[in-house]
């Protein structure tokens, strides 16, 4: 490891270590760099190169995976020297990228979306780590949940983060899903036996999760996986007209097709009436016949059917069966979820809920039918416009809540709910998020769960998490 005092040869650098052991929780490393004196007339800049030399980045069920950088450089010193030599060119290229990204955000939500999106970009990618899988001779990526716990590859954290990755580098999203598919397919030393997608792989950076360690979220986990997989296929389509072909499915077909078909069959069994189970919003508790969760599963079933067609799997799989089931389930959902109490909308559950006279919830999962450019299973435009009009009637100082049980909202789901509506609806949501981030007295990294009436951060962390990549969903919409 290069000492802090030699990080910049042309500058005087100072390093101070506070109390606590070097690797301890309470230890802090402080590095300062000083060169010359500054004045209003003299603008000075210099480069400081910092690096972390991790011996192994991730333990994937007993297999040590090194950082991807080790494939290009023999030592961290060589990597740092290359970085220093490339500094000017990398700075130029990143500036071009930043301008392009911020322009895209501004085109969808103005300067306020660009400002919040810049925070989300850094926060999301900082939670990931690229490694090299020497057995498979290809890169993988791993993600840490951050703040709520240290879980690795949490399926309902990758899912909200995915719009940013789909916009910037969809292959990075695939590299996050590859290790999950491998584990679920029993290619590791620990067997996995659930008939649906895993929830997580362990506590970062150790992948050692058993089936018993998984949170039981059958619709949530498999639904997320199918939605993201189809999005990757669409965003990485190699044809000039971006029409996906079987070649775009080779990373999962045919190798994982039996596994995926089993998950789709499980969705068929569990829909259209979601049993009393957890969803990603587990802090709100279990809910039977959860309509938002049901919508996810139904759209995911259509996504699987679409992947089936694209992959050319029709010889062995009845693709149309899954599509027909999704349409049938959507019809059941639309009938049982509808309510004309107050403004027309769709309820939080098919069931009547004790103590709740006006049942509603934000159906943020519906947005994925539009992200994936699917014409079915739902009558999207009709349902979405009706829902967003209802949400607007529940607006508080910093946005509308997730449902009538609480006043808080998830920032990621809030942006998706806004993106379901018109541009005007979305700008209203952006304005509320920007105002919250600007005015809250809780000066922490960007949170994804806050109270819409007070603008206070909620319980249990929910700060600095990669889920805020959800903000980029609006940029993915093409119609």
Short mmCIF file of C-alpha atoms in Angstrom, two decimals:
data_model
loop_
_atom_site.label_atom_id
_atom_site.label_comp_id
_atom_site.label_asym_id
_atom_site.label_seq_id
_atom_site.Cartn_x
_atom_site.Cartn_y
_atom_site.Cartn_z
CA UNK A 1 0.00 0.00 0.00
CA UNK A 2 1.30 3.45 -0.86
CA UNK A 3 1.74 5.66 2.24
CA UNK A 4 -0.47 8.71 2.33
CA UNK A 5 2.60 10.98 2.34
CA UNK A 6 3.62 9.73 -1.12
CA UNK A 7 0.26 9.92 -2.81
CA UNK A 8 1.20 13.07 -4.72
CA UNK A 9 4.86 13.47 -5.43
CA UNK A 10 4.62 17.19 -6.19
CA UNK A 11 2.59 18.13 -3.14
CA UNK A 12 2.98 17.97 0.59
CA UNK A 13 0.37 15.54 1.97
CA UNK A 14 -0.59 15.01 5.55
CA UNK A 15 -2.25 11.94 7.08
CA UNK A 16 -3.78 11.77 10.54
CA UNK A 17 -5.33 8.65 12.08
CA UNK A 18 -7.83 9.16 14.86
CA UNK A 19 -8.32 6.91 17.88
CA UNK A 20 -9.27 3.30 17.27
CA UNK A 21 -7.69 0.46 15.39
CA UNK A 22 -7.07 0.74 11.68
CA UNK A 23 -9.80 -1.70 10.79
CA UNK A 24 -12.17 -0.81 13.64
CA UNK A 25 -15.65 0.56 13.30
CA UNK A 26 -14.66 3.80 15.02
CA UNK A 27 -11.42 4.31 13.11
CA UNK A 28 -11.26 7.16 10.62
CA UNK A 29 -8.62 7.96 8.05
CA UNK A 30 -7.99 11.59 7.21
CA UNK A 31 -5.80 12.56 4.28
CA UNK A 32 -5.01 16.18 3.49
CA UNK A 33 -3.09 17.57 0.55
CA UNK A 34 -1.50 21.00 0.33
CA UNK A 35 0.42 22.68 -2.48
CA UNK A 36 1.42 26.32 -2.50
CA UNK A 37 -0.90 29.14 -1.55
CA UNK A 38 -4.15 30.26 -3.09
CA UNK A 39 -5.38 33.71 -4.00
CA UNK A 40 -8.21 35.23 -5.95
CA UNK A 41 -5.84 35.86 -8.84
CA UNK A 42 -4.18 32.45 -8.84
CA UNK A 43 -6.30 29.37 -9.55
CA UNK A 44 -4.43 26.18 -8.70
CA UNK A 45 -5.41 22.54 -9.18
CA UNK A 46 -3.64 19.27 -8.60
CA UNK A 47 -4.58 15.58 -8.56
CA UNK A 48 -4.67 13.32 -5.52
CA UNK A 49 -4.85 9.58 -6.19
CA UNK A 50 -6.38 7.34 -3.53
CA UNK A 51 -6.91 3.59 -3.74
CA UNK A 52 -7.98 0.65 -1.61
CA UNK A 53 -5.94 -2.50 -2.11
CA UNK A 54 -8.35 -5.27 -1.16
CA UNK A 55 -6.76 -8.72 -1.32
CA UNK A 56 -10.09 -10.33 -2.23
CA UNK A 57 -13.28 -8.36 -2.79
CA UNK A 58 -16.02 -10.96 -2.34
CA UNK A 59 -16.29 -14.48 -0.91
CA UNK A 60 -18.90 -16.13 -3.13
CA UNK A 61 -19.84 -19.33 -1.32
CA UNK A 62 -16.21 -20.20 -0.66
CA UNK A 63 -14.77 -18.81 -3.90
CA UNK A 64 -12.56 -15.76 -3.46
CA UNK A 65 -13.27 -13.16 -6.14
CA UNK A 66 -10.76 -10.37 -6.71
CA UNK A 67 -11.51 -6.86 -7.88
CA UNK A 68 -11.89 -6.47 -11.63
CA UNK A 69 -8.96 -4.05 -11.66
CA UNK A 70 -6.57 -6.96 -10.96
CA UNK A 71 -7.14 -8.21 -14.52
CA UNK A 72 -5.49 -5.11 -15.93
CA UNK A 73 -2.86 -4.23 -13.32
CA UNK A 74 -0.31 -6.32 -11.44
CA UNK A 75 -0.48 -4.19 -8.30
CA UNK A 76 -2.43 -1.32 -6.82
CA UNK A 77 0.60 0.90 -7.41
CA UNK A 78 0.45 0.15 -11.13
CA UNK A 79 -3.28 0.91 -11.15
CA UNK A 80 -2.68 4.22 -9.39
CA UNK A 81 0.09 5.18 -11.79
CA UNK A 82 -2.19 4.45 -14.74
CA UNK A 83 -4.99 6.44 -13.16
CA UNK A 84 -2.68 9.42 -12.66
CA UNK A 85 -1.50 9.23 -16.26
CA UNK A 86 -5.07 9.07 -17.54
CA UNK A 87 -6.44 11.76 -15.22
CA UNK A 88 -6.84 14.47 -17.84
CA UNK A 89 -8.52 12.19 -20.40
CA UNK A 90 -10.78 10.55 -17.82
CA UNK A 91 -11.78 13.97 -16.49
CA UNK A 92 -12.69 15.05 -20.01
CA UNK A 93 -14.74 11.92 -20.69
CA UNK A 94 -16.55 12.05 -17.36
CA UNK A 95 -17.41 15.70 -17.96
CA UNK A 96 -18.97 14.73 -21.30
CA UNK A 97 -20.89 11.93 -19.60
CA UNK A 98 -22.11 14.24 -16.85
CA UNK A 99 -23.36 16.81 -19.33
CA UNK A 100 -25.21 14.17 -21.33
CA UNK A 101 -26.76 12.58 -18.25
CA UNK A 102 -27.83 15.87 -16.70
CA UNK A 103 -29.31 17.00 -20.01
CA UNK A 104 -31.37 13.80 -20.15
CA UNK A 105 -32.62 14.39 -16.63
CA UNK A 106 -33.40 18.03 -17.34
CA UNK A 107 -35.40 17.05 -20.42
CA UNK A 108 -37.68 14.92 -18.24
CA UNK A 109 -37.83 16.85 -14.98
CA UNK A 110 -35.93 20.12 -15.21
CA UNK A 111 -32.98 21.32 -13.14
CA UNK A 112 -34.45 19.91 -9.91
CA UNK A 113 -34.53 16.37 -11.26
CA UNK A 114 -30.97 16.82 -12.53
CA UNK A 115 -29.82 17.94 -9.08
CA UNK A 116 -31.42 15.01 -7.26
CA UNK A 117 -30.39 12.63 -10.04
CA UNK A 118 -26.75 13.63 -9.63
CA UNK A 119 -26.94 12.62 -5.97
CA UNK A 120 -28.65 9.37 -6.88
CA UNK A 121 -26.08 8.51 -9.55
CA UNK A 122 -23.17 8.66 -7.14
CA UNK A 123 -25.05 6.99 -4.29
CA UNK A 124 -26.22 4.05 -6.40
CA UNK A 125 -22.97 3.17 -8.14
CA UNK A 126 -20.97 3.59 -4.92
CA UNK A 127 -22.82 0.58 -3.48
CA UNK A 128 -21.52 -1.77 -6.19
CA UNK A 129 -18.25 -3.66 -6.68
CA UNK A 130 -16.98 -5.18 -9.92
CA UNK A 131 -15.03 -8.43 -9.52
CA UNK A 132 -13.48 -11.07 -11.77
CA UNK A 133 -14.82 -14.62 -11.72
CA UNK A 134 -11.78 -16.64 -12.79
CA UNK A 135 -13.73 -19.91 -13.02
CA UNK A 136 -16.17 -18.44 -15.53
CA UNK A 137 -13.67 -16.02 -17.05
CA UNK A 138 -15.98 -13.05 -16.88
CA UNK A 139 -16.81 -10.13 -14.59
CA UNK A 140 -19.55 -10.12 -11.98
CA UNK A 141 -20.83 -7.28 -9.84
CA UNK A 142 -22.04 -7.21 -6.25
CA UNK A 143 -24.18 -4.71 -4.38
CA UNK A 144 -24.47 -3.87 -0.69
CA UNK A 145 -27.85 -2.79 0.67
CA UNK A 146 -26.36 -0.05 2.92
CA UNK A 147 -27.74 1.34 6.21
CA UNK A 148 -30.87 -0.82 6.64
CA UNK A 149 -28.58 -3.84 6.80
CA UNK A 150 -25.49 -5.20 5.09
CA UNK A 151 -27.17 -7.74 2.83
CA UNK A 152 -25.55 -8.50 -0.49
CA UNK A 153 -27.50 -8.72 -3.76
CA UNK A 154 -30.82 -7.90 -2.06
CA UNK A 155 -33.36 -8.44 -4.81
CA UNK A 156 -35.70 -5.64 -3.72
CA UNK A 157 -32.77 -3.22 -3.53
CA UNK A 158 -31.36 -4.07 -6.95
CA UNK A 159 -34.85 -3.65 -8.42
CA UNK A 160 -35.42 0.02 -7.47
CA UNK A 161 -31.77 0.81 -8.32
CA UNK A 162 -32.15 -0.76 -11.77
CA UNK A 163 -33.44 2.26 -13.78
CA UNK A 164 -30.12 4.05 -13.31
CA UNK A 165 -28.20 0.98 -14.45
CA UNK A 166 -30.55 0.39 -17.37
CA UNK A 167 -30.01 3.98 -18.47
CA UNK A 168 -26.24 4.16 -18.02
CA UNK A 169 -24.95 0.58 -18.49
CA UNK A 170 -27.54 -2.21 -18.64
CA UNK A 171 -24.84 -4.88 -18.69
CA UNK A 172 -23.93 -3.80 -15.16
CA UNK A 173 -27.42 -4.83 -14.10
CA UNK A 174 -26.95 -8.21 -15.75
CA UNK A 175 -23.67 -8.65 -13.86
CA UNK A 176 -25.60 -8.13 -10.60
CA UNK A 177 -28.19 -10.77 -11.52
CA UNK A 178 -25.71 -13.40 -12.75
CA UNK A 179 -24.51 -14.43 -9.25
CA UNK A 180 -28.14 -14.72 -8.06
CA UNK A 181 -29.08 -16.96 -10.97
CA UNK A 182 -26.02 -19.12 -10.35
CA UNK A 183 -26.91 -19.58 -6.66
CA UNK A 184 -30.58 -20.24 -7.40
CA UNK A 185 -29.54 -22.86 -9.97
CA UNK A 186 -27.53 -24.71 -7.29
CA UNK A 187 -24.13 -23.98 -8.78
CA UNK A 188 -22.66 -23.22 -5.34
CA UNK A 189 -21.73 -25.37 -2.33
CA UNK A 190 -24.91 -24.30 -0.49
CA UNK A 191 -28.14 -25.70 -1.90
CA UNK A 192 -31.09 -23.42 -2.62
CA UNK A 193 -34.55 -24.98 -2.63
CA UNK A 194 -37.22 -22.25 -2.75
CA UNK A 195 -39.42 -22.42 -5.88
CA UNK A 196 -38.90 -18.69 -6.45
CA UNK A 197 -36.00 -16.27 -6.74
CA UNK A 198 -33.67 -15.76 -3.74
CA UNK A 199 -33.97 -12.60 -1.68
CA UNK A 200 -30.24 -12.11 -1.03
CA UNK A 201 -26.89 -13.94 -1.04
CA UNK A 202 -25.50 -13.15 2.41
CA UNK A 203 -23.95 -10.25 4.28
CA UNK A 204 -21.58 -8.24 2.11
CA UNK A 205 -18.92 -9.25 1.17
CA UNK A 206 -19.62 -12.86 2.22
CA UNK A 207 -22.01 -14.94 0.12
CA UNK A 208 -23.12 -17.79 2.36
CA UNK A 209 -26.92 -17.49 2.58
CA UNK A 210 -28.96 -20.65 2.99
CA UNK A 211 -32.54 -21.16 1.89
CA UNK A 212 -33.63 -20.75 5.50
CA UNK A 213 -31.95 -17.32 5.63
CA UNK A 214 -34.12 -15.94 2.83
CA UNK A 215 -37.05 -13.60 3.38
CA UNK A 216 -40.13 -15.35 1.98
CA UNK A 217 -41.16 -12.98 -0.82
CA UNK A 218 -42.27 -15.21 -3.72
CA UNK A 219 -44.07 -12.59 -5.82
CA UNK A 220 -41.62 -9.82 -4.94
CA UNK A 221 -38.41 -11.70 -5.71
CA UNK A 222 -39.40 -13.55 -8.88
CA UNK A 223 -41.39 -10.57 -10.12
CA UNK A 224 -38.38 -8.28 -9.76
CA UNK A 225 -36.16 -10.76 -11.55
CA UNK A 226 -38.43 -11.15 -14.60
CA UNK A 227 -39.03 -7.41 -14.95
CA UNK A 228 -35.32 -6.60 -14.82
CA UNK A 229 -34.32 -9.46 -17.12
CA UNK A 230 -36.68 -8.36 -19.89
CA UNK A 231 -35.50 -4.76 -19.45
CA UNK A 232 -31.89 -5.88 -19.91
CA UNK A 233 -32.80 -7.81 -23.06
CA UNK A 234 -34.52 -4.74 -24.48
CA UNK A 235 -31.82 -2.25 -23.50
CA UNK A 236 -28.96 -4.39 -24.84
CA UNK A 237 -30.63 -5.41 -28.11
CA UNK A 238 -27.90 -5.66 -30.72
CA UNK A 239 -29.96 -4.95 -33.84
CA UNK A 240 -29.81 -1.43 -35.16
CA UNK A 241 -33.56 -0.98 -34.70
CA UNK A 242 -33.22 -2.27 -31.09
CA UNK A 243 -35.57 -5.20 -31.71
CA UNK A 244 -34.47 -8.00 -29.34
CA UNK A 245 -33.48 -11.36 -30.85
CA UNK A 246 -32.54 -14.78 -29.41
CA UNK A 247 -28.91 -13.64 -29.36
CA UNK A 248 -29.83 -11.06 -26.70
CA UNK A 249 -31.06 -13.86 -24.41
CA UNK A 250 -27.96 -16.05 -24.49
CA UNK A 251 -26.91 -15.01 -20.98
CA UNK A 252 -29.88 -16.92 -19.53
CA UNK A 253 -31.23 -19.13 -22.32
CA UNK A 254 -31.04 -22.10 -22.42
CA UNK A 255 -28.82 -22.48 -19.34
CA UNK A 256 -31.26 -21.06 -16.77
CA UNK A 257 -34.50 -21.64 -18.65
CA UNK A 258 -35.72 -24.57 -16.58
CA UNK A 259 -35.14 -22.53 -13.41
CA UNK A 260 -36.97 -19.49 -14.80
CA UNK A 261 -39.89 -21.58 -16.04
CA UNK A 262 -40.26 -23.00 -12.54
CA UNK A 263 -40.47 -19.49 -11.15
CA UNK A 264 -43.09 -18.56 -13.75
CA UNK A 265 -45.13 -21.64 -12.86
CA UNK A 266 -44.98 -20.59 -9.20
CA UNK A 267 -46.32 -17.15 -10.14
CA UNK A 268 -49.20 -18.85 -11.95
CA UNK A 269 -50.10 -20.70 -8.74
CA UNK A 270 -49.82 -17.66 -6.45
CA UNK A 271 -51.81 -15.27 -8.66
CA UNK A 272 -54.20 -13.51 -9.03
CA UNK A 273 -54.84 -13.65 -5.27
CA UNK A 274 -51.59 -12.86 -3.42
CA UNK A 275 -51.54 -14.70 -0.10
CA UNK A 276 -50.75 -12.94 3.18
CA UNK A 277 -47.04 -12.28 2.63
CA UNK A 278 -44.25 -9.76 2.80
CA UNK A 279 -43.36 -7.44 -0.03
CA UNK A 280 -40.47 -5.02 -0.36
CA UNK A 281 -42.30 -2.61 1.95
CA UNK A 282 -41.92 -5.15 4.76
CA UNK A 283 -41.68 -2.37 7.36
CA UNK A 284 -45.44 -1.84 6.83
CA UNK A 285 -46.16 -5.50 7.65
CA UNK A 286 -47.79 -8.37 5.79
CA UNK A 287 -50.89 -7.84 3.67
CA UNK A 288 -53.17 -10.36 2.00
CA UNK A 289 -54.39 -9.68 -1.56
CA UNK A 290 -51.94 -6.80 -1.85
CA UNK A 291 -52.94 -5.17 -5.14
CA UNK A 292 -49.62 -3.44 -5.80
CA UNK A 293 -47.77 -6.71 -5.25
CA UNK A 294 -50.31 -8.54 -7.38
CA UNK A 295 -49.78 -6.06 -10.22
CA UNK A 296 -46.05 -6.74 -10.09
CA UNK A 297 -46.56 -10.48 -10.36
CA UNK A 298 -49.05 -10.16 -13.21
CA UNK A 299 -46.82 -7.85 -15.28
CA UNK A 300 -43.84 -10.08 -14.49
CA UNK A 301 -45.73 -13.07 -15.86
CA UNK A 302 -46.25 -11.15 -19.12
CA UNK A 303 -42.55 -10.23 -19.06
CA UNK A 304 -41.65 -13.92 -18.81
CA UNK A 305 -43.96 -14.74 -21.72
CA UNK A 306 -42.28 -11.99 -23.76
CA UNK A 307 -38.80 -13.30 -22.95
CA UNK A 308 -40.02 -16.77 -23.91
CA UNK A 309 -41.00 -15.49 -27.34
CA UNK A 310 -37.79 -13.49 -27.84
CA UNK A 311 -35.55 -16.39 -26.81
CA UNK A 312 -37.30 -18.72 -29.24
CA UNK A 313 -38.25 -21.09 -26.45
CA UNK A 314 -41.60 -21.96 -27.99
CA UNK A 315 -40.46 -25.46 -28.95
CA UNK A 316 -40.31 -26.50 -25.31
CA UNK A 317 -42.41 -23.88 -23.52
CA UNK A 318 -45.98 -22.74 -24.12
CA UNK A 319 -45.21 -19.01 -24.13
CA UNK A 320 -48.80 -18.07 -24.95
CA UNK A 321 -50.07 -19.84 -21.83
CA UNK A 322 -48.26 -17.41 -19.54
CA UNK A 323 -49.38 -14.38 -21.53
CA UNK A 324 -53.01 -15.52 -21.48
CA UNK A 325 -52.83 -16.11 -17.74
CA UNK A 326 -51.41 -12.63 -17.18
CA UNK A 327 -54.30 -11.07 -19.13
CA UNK A 328 -56.86 -13.15 -17.22
CA UNK A 329 -55.31 -12.22 -13.89
CA UNK A 330 -55.23 -8.54 -14.85
CA UNK A 331 -58.98 -8.67 -15.54
CA UNK A 332 -59.59 -10.17 -12.08
CA UNK A 333 -57.33 -7.53 -10.50
CA UNK A 334 -59.09 -4.66 -12.28
CA UNK A 335 -62.52 -5.83 -11.14
CA UNK A 336 -61.68 -6.66 -7.52
CA UNK A 337 -59.34 -3.74 -6.84
CA UNK A 338 -61.62 -1.00 -8.19
CA UNK A 339 -63.21 1.44 -5.76
CA UNK A 340 -65.51 4.43 -6.25
CA UNK A 341 -65.17 5.62 -2.66
CA UNK A 342 -64.03 9.20 -3.19
CA UNK A 343 -62.35 9.62 -6.55
CA UNK A 344 -62.30 6.42 -8.62
CA UNK A 345 -59.15 4.42 -7.84
CA UNK A 346 -57.84 0.96 -7.00
CA UNK A 347 -57.70 -0.34 -3.44
CA UNK A 348 -54.72 -1.38 -1.34
CA UNK A 349 -56.16 -4.89 -1.03
CA UNK A 350 -59.06 -6.77 -2.56
CA UNK A 351 -60.22 -7.23 1.03
CA UNK A 352 -61.89 -4.71 3.30
CA UNK A 353 -59.31 -3.60 5.86
CA UNK A 354 -60.25 -2.95 9.52
CA UNK A 355 -60.18 0.73 10.43
CA UNK A 356 -59.59 1.92 6.85
CA UNK A 357 -62.63 3.54 5.26
CA UNK A 358 -60.89 4.62 2.07
CA UNK A 359 -58.51 1.90 0.91
CA UNK A 360 -55.76 2.96 -1.51
CA UNK A 361 -52.04 2.65 -2.15
CA UNK A 362 -49.59 3.87 -4.76
CA UNK A 363 -49.33 1.16 -7.45
CA UNK A 364 -45.78 1.98 -8.44
CA UNK A 365 -45.22 -1.50 -9.88
CA UNK A 366 -47.63 -0.69 -12.72
CA UNK A 367 -45.01 1.64 -14.21
CA UNK A 368 -43.03 -1.39 -15.39
CA UNK A 369 -45.63 -2.21 -18.01
CA UNK A 370 -44.75 1.13 -19.57
CA UNK A 371 -40.98 0.82 -18.99
CA UNK A 372 -41.06 -2.53 -20.79
CA UNK A 373 -43.29 -1.16 -23.58
CA UNK A 374 -45.85 -3.93 -23.05
CA UNK A 375 -49.32 -3.44 -24.51
CA UNK A 376 -50.80 -5.85 -21.99
CA UNK A 377 -51.81 -7.26 -19.49
CA UNK A 378 -53.40 -4.10 -17.99
CA UNK A 379 -55.33 -1.27 -19.62
CA UNK A 380 -52.41 0.85 -18.53
CA UNK A 381 -53.40 4.36 -19.61
CA UNK A 382 -56.85 4.14 -18.04
CA UNK A 383 -55.66 2.68 -14.74
CA UNK A 384 -52.59 4.89 -14.40
CA UNK A 385 -54.42 8.17 -15.07
CA UNK A 386 -57.12 7.24 -12.61
CA UNK A 387 -54.59 6.31 -9.94
CA UNK A 388 -52.38 9.39 -10.30
CA UNK A 389 -55.40 11.71 -10.10
CA UNK A 390 -56.32 10.03 -6.82
CA UNK A 391 -52.78 10.27 -5.40
CA UNK A 392 -52.75 14.00 -6.07
CA UNK A 393 -55.79 14.37 -3.82
CA UNK A 394 -53.69 13.02 -0.92
CA UNK A 395 -50.82 15.47 -1.31
CA UNK A 396 -49.05 16.68 1.85
CA UNK A 397 -46.29 19.29 2.17
CA UNK A 398 -43.58 17.00 0.75
CA UNK A 399 -45.59 14.54 -1.32
CA UNK A 400 -48.30 11.92 -0.98
CA UNK A 401 -47.95 8.89 1.33
CA UNK A 402 -47.70 5.27 0.22
CA UNK A 403 -51.11 4.39 1.68
CA UNK A 404 -53.55 5.61 4.37
CA UNK A 405 -51.83 3.72 7.21
CA UNK A 406 -48.88 6.11 7.45
CA UNK A 407 -47.72 9.55 6.30
CA UNK A 408 -44.33 8.43 5.02
CA UNK A 409 -43.34 7.65 1.43
CA UNK A 410 -40.50 5.82 -0.24
CA UNK A 411 -38.67 8.25 -2.50
CA UNK A 412 -38.11 5.55 -5.12
CA UNK A 413 -41.78 4.55 -5.29
CA UNK A 414 -42.84 8.20 -5.18
CA UNK A 415 -40.91 8.95 -8.37
CA UNK A 416 -42.39 5.91 -10.10
CA UNK A 417 -45.91 6.90 -9.11
CA UNK A 418 -45.30 10.35 -10.58
CA UNK A 419 -43.86 8.88 -13.77
CA UNK A 420 -47.12 6.98 -14.27
CA UNK A 421 -48.90 10.27 -14.94
CA UNK A 422 -48.45 13.23 -17.24
CA UNK A 423 -45.33 15.36 -17.44
CA UNK A 424 -47.10 17.85 -15.18
CA UNK A 425 -47.79 15.11 -12.63
CA UNK A 426 -44.14 14.09 -12.68
CA UNK A 427 -42.87 17.64 -12.26
CA UNK A 428 -45.07 17.99 -9.17
CA UNK A 429 -43.41 14.92 -7.67
CA UNK A 430 -39.94 16.18 -8.55
CA UNK A 431 -40.71 19.53 -6.92
CA UNK A 432 -41.77 17.77 -3.72
CA UNK A 433 -38.65 15.59 -3.60
CA UNK A 434 -36.33 18.52 -4.24
CA UNK A 435 -38.07 20.62 -1.60
CA UNK A 436 -37.83 17.77 0.90
CA UNK A 437 -34.11 17.23 0.24
CA UNK A 438 -33.47 20.97 0.44
CA UNK A 439 -35.54 21.74 3.54
CA UNK A 440 -35.36 18.67 5.79
CA UNK A 441 -33.56 19.23 9.07
CA UNK A 442 -32.10 15.71 8.87
CA UNK A 443 -28.83 16.45 7.12
CA UNK A 444 -27.84 12.97 6.03
CA UNK A 445 -27.11 11.32 2.69
CA UNK A 446 -30.21 11.14 0.50
CA UNK A 447 -32.88 9.07 2.24
CA UNK A 448 -35.47 6.93 0.50
CA UNK A 449 -38.07 6.97 3.31
CA UNK A 450 -39.39 10.18 4.81
CA UNK A 451 -42.55 11.70 6.30
CA UNK A 452 -44.51 13.68 3.75
CA UNK A 453 -46.02 16.02 6.36
CA UNK A 454 -42.93 16.97 8.39
CA UNK A 455 -40.10 16.28 5.95
CA UNK A 456 -38.29 14.27 8.62
CA UNK A 457 -36.27 11.17 7.91
CA UNK A 458 -37.96 8.01 9.17
CA UNK A 459 -36.79 5.18 11.36
CA UNK A 460 -34.19 2.50 10.77
CA UNK A 461 -31.62 4.04 8.48
CA UNK A 462 -32.83 4.21 4.88
CA UNK A 463 -29.99 6.61 4.05
CA UNK A 464 -27.24 6.42 1.41
CA UNK A 465 -28.92 3.39 -0.18
CA UNK A 466 -28.62 2.51 -3.88
CA UNK A 467 -32.40 2.30 -4.30
CA UNK A 468 -32.48 5.99 -5.26
CA UNK A 469 -31.38 4.93 -8.75
CA UNK A 470 -35.14 4.62 -9.22
CA UNK A 471 -35.18 8.35 -10.00
CA UNK A 472 -33.97 7.52 -13.52
CA UNK A 473 -37.12 5.57 -14.44
CA UNK A 474 -38.68 8.56 -16.22
CA UNK A 475 -35.66 8.74 -18.54
CA UNK A 476 -36.38 5.18 -19.71
CA UNK A 477 -39.89 5.97 -20.91
CA UNK A 478 -40.21 6.21 -24.67
CA UNK A 479 -43.92 6.92 -25.19
#
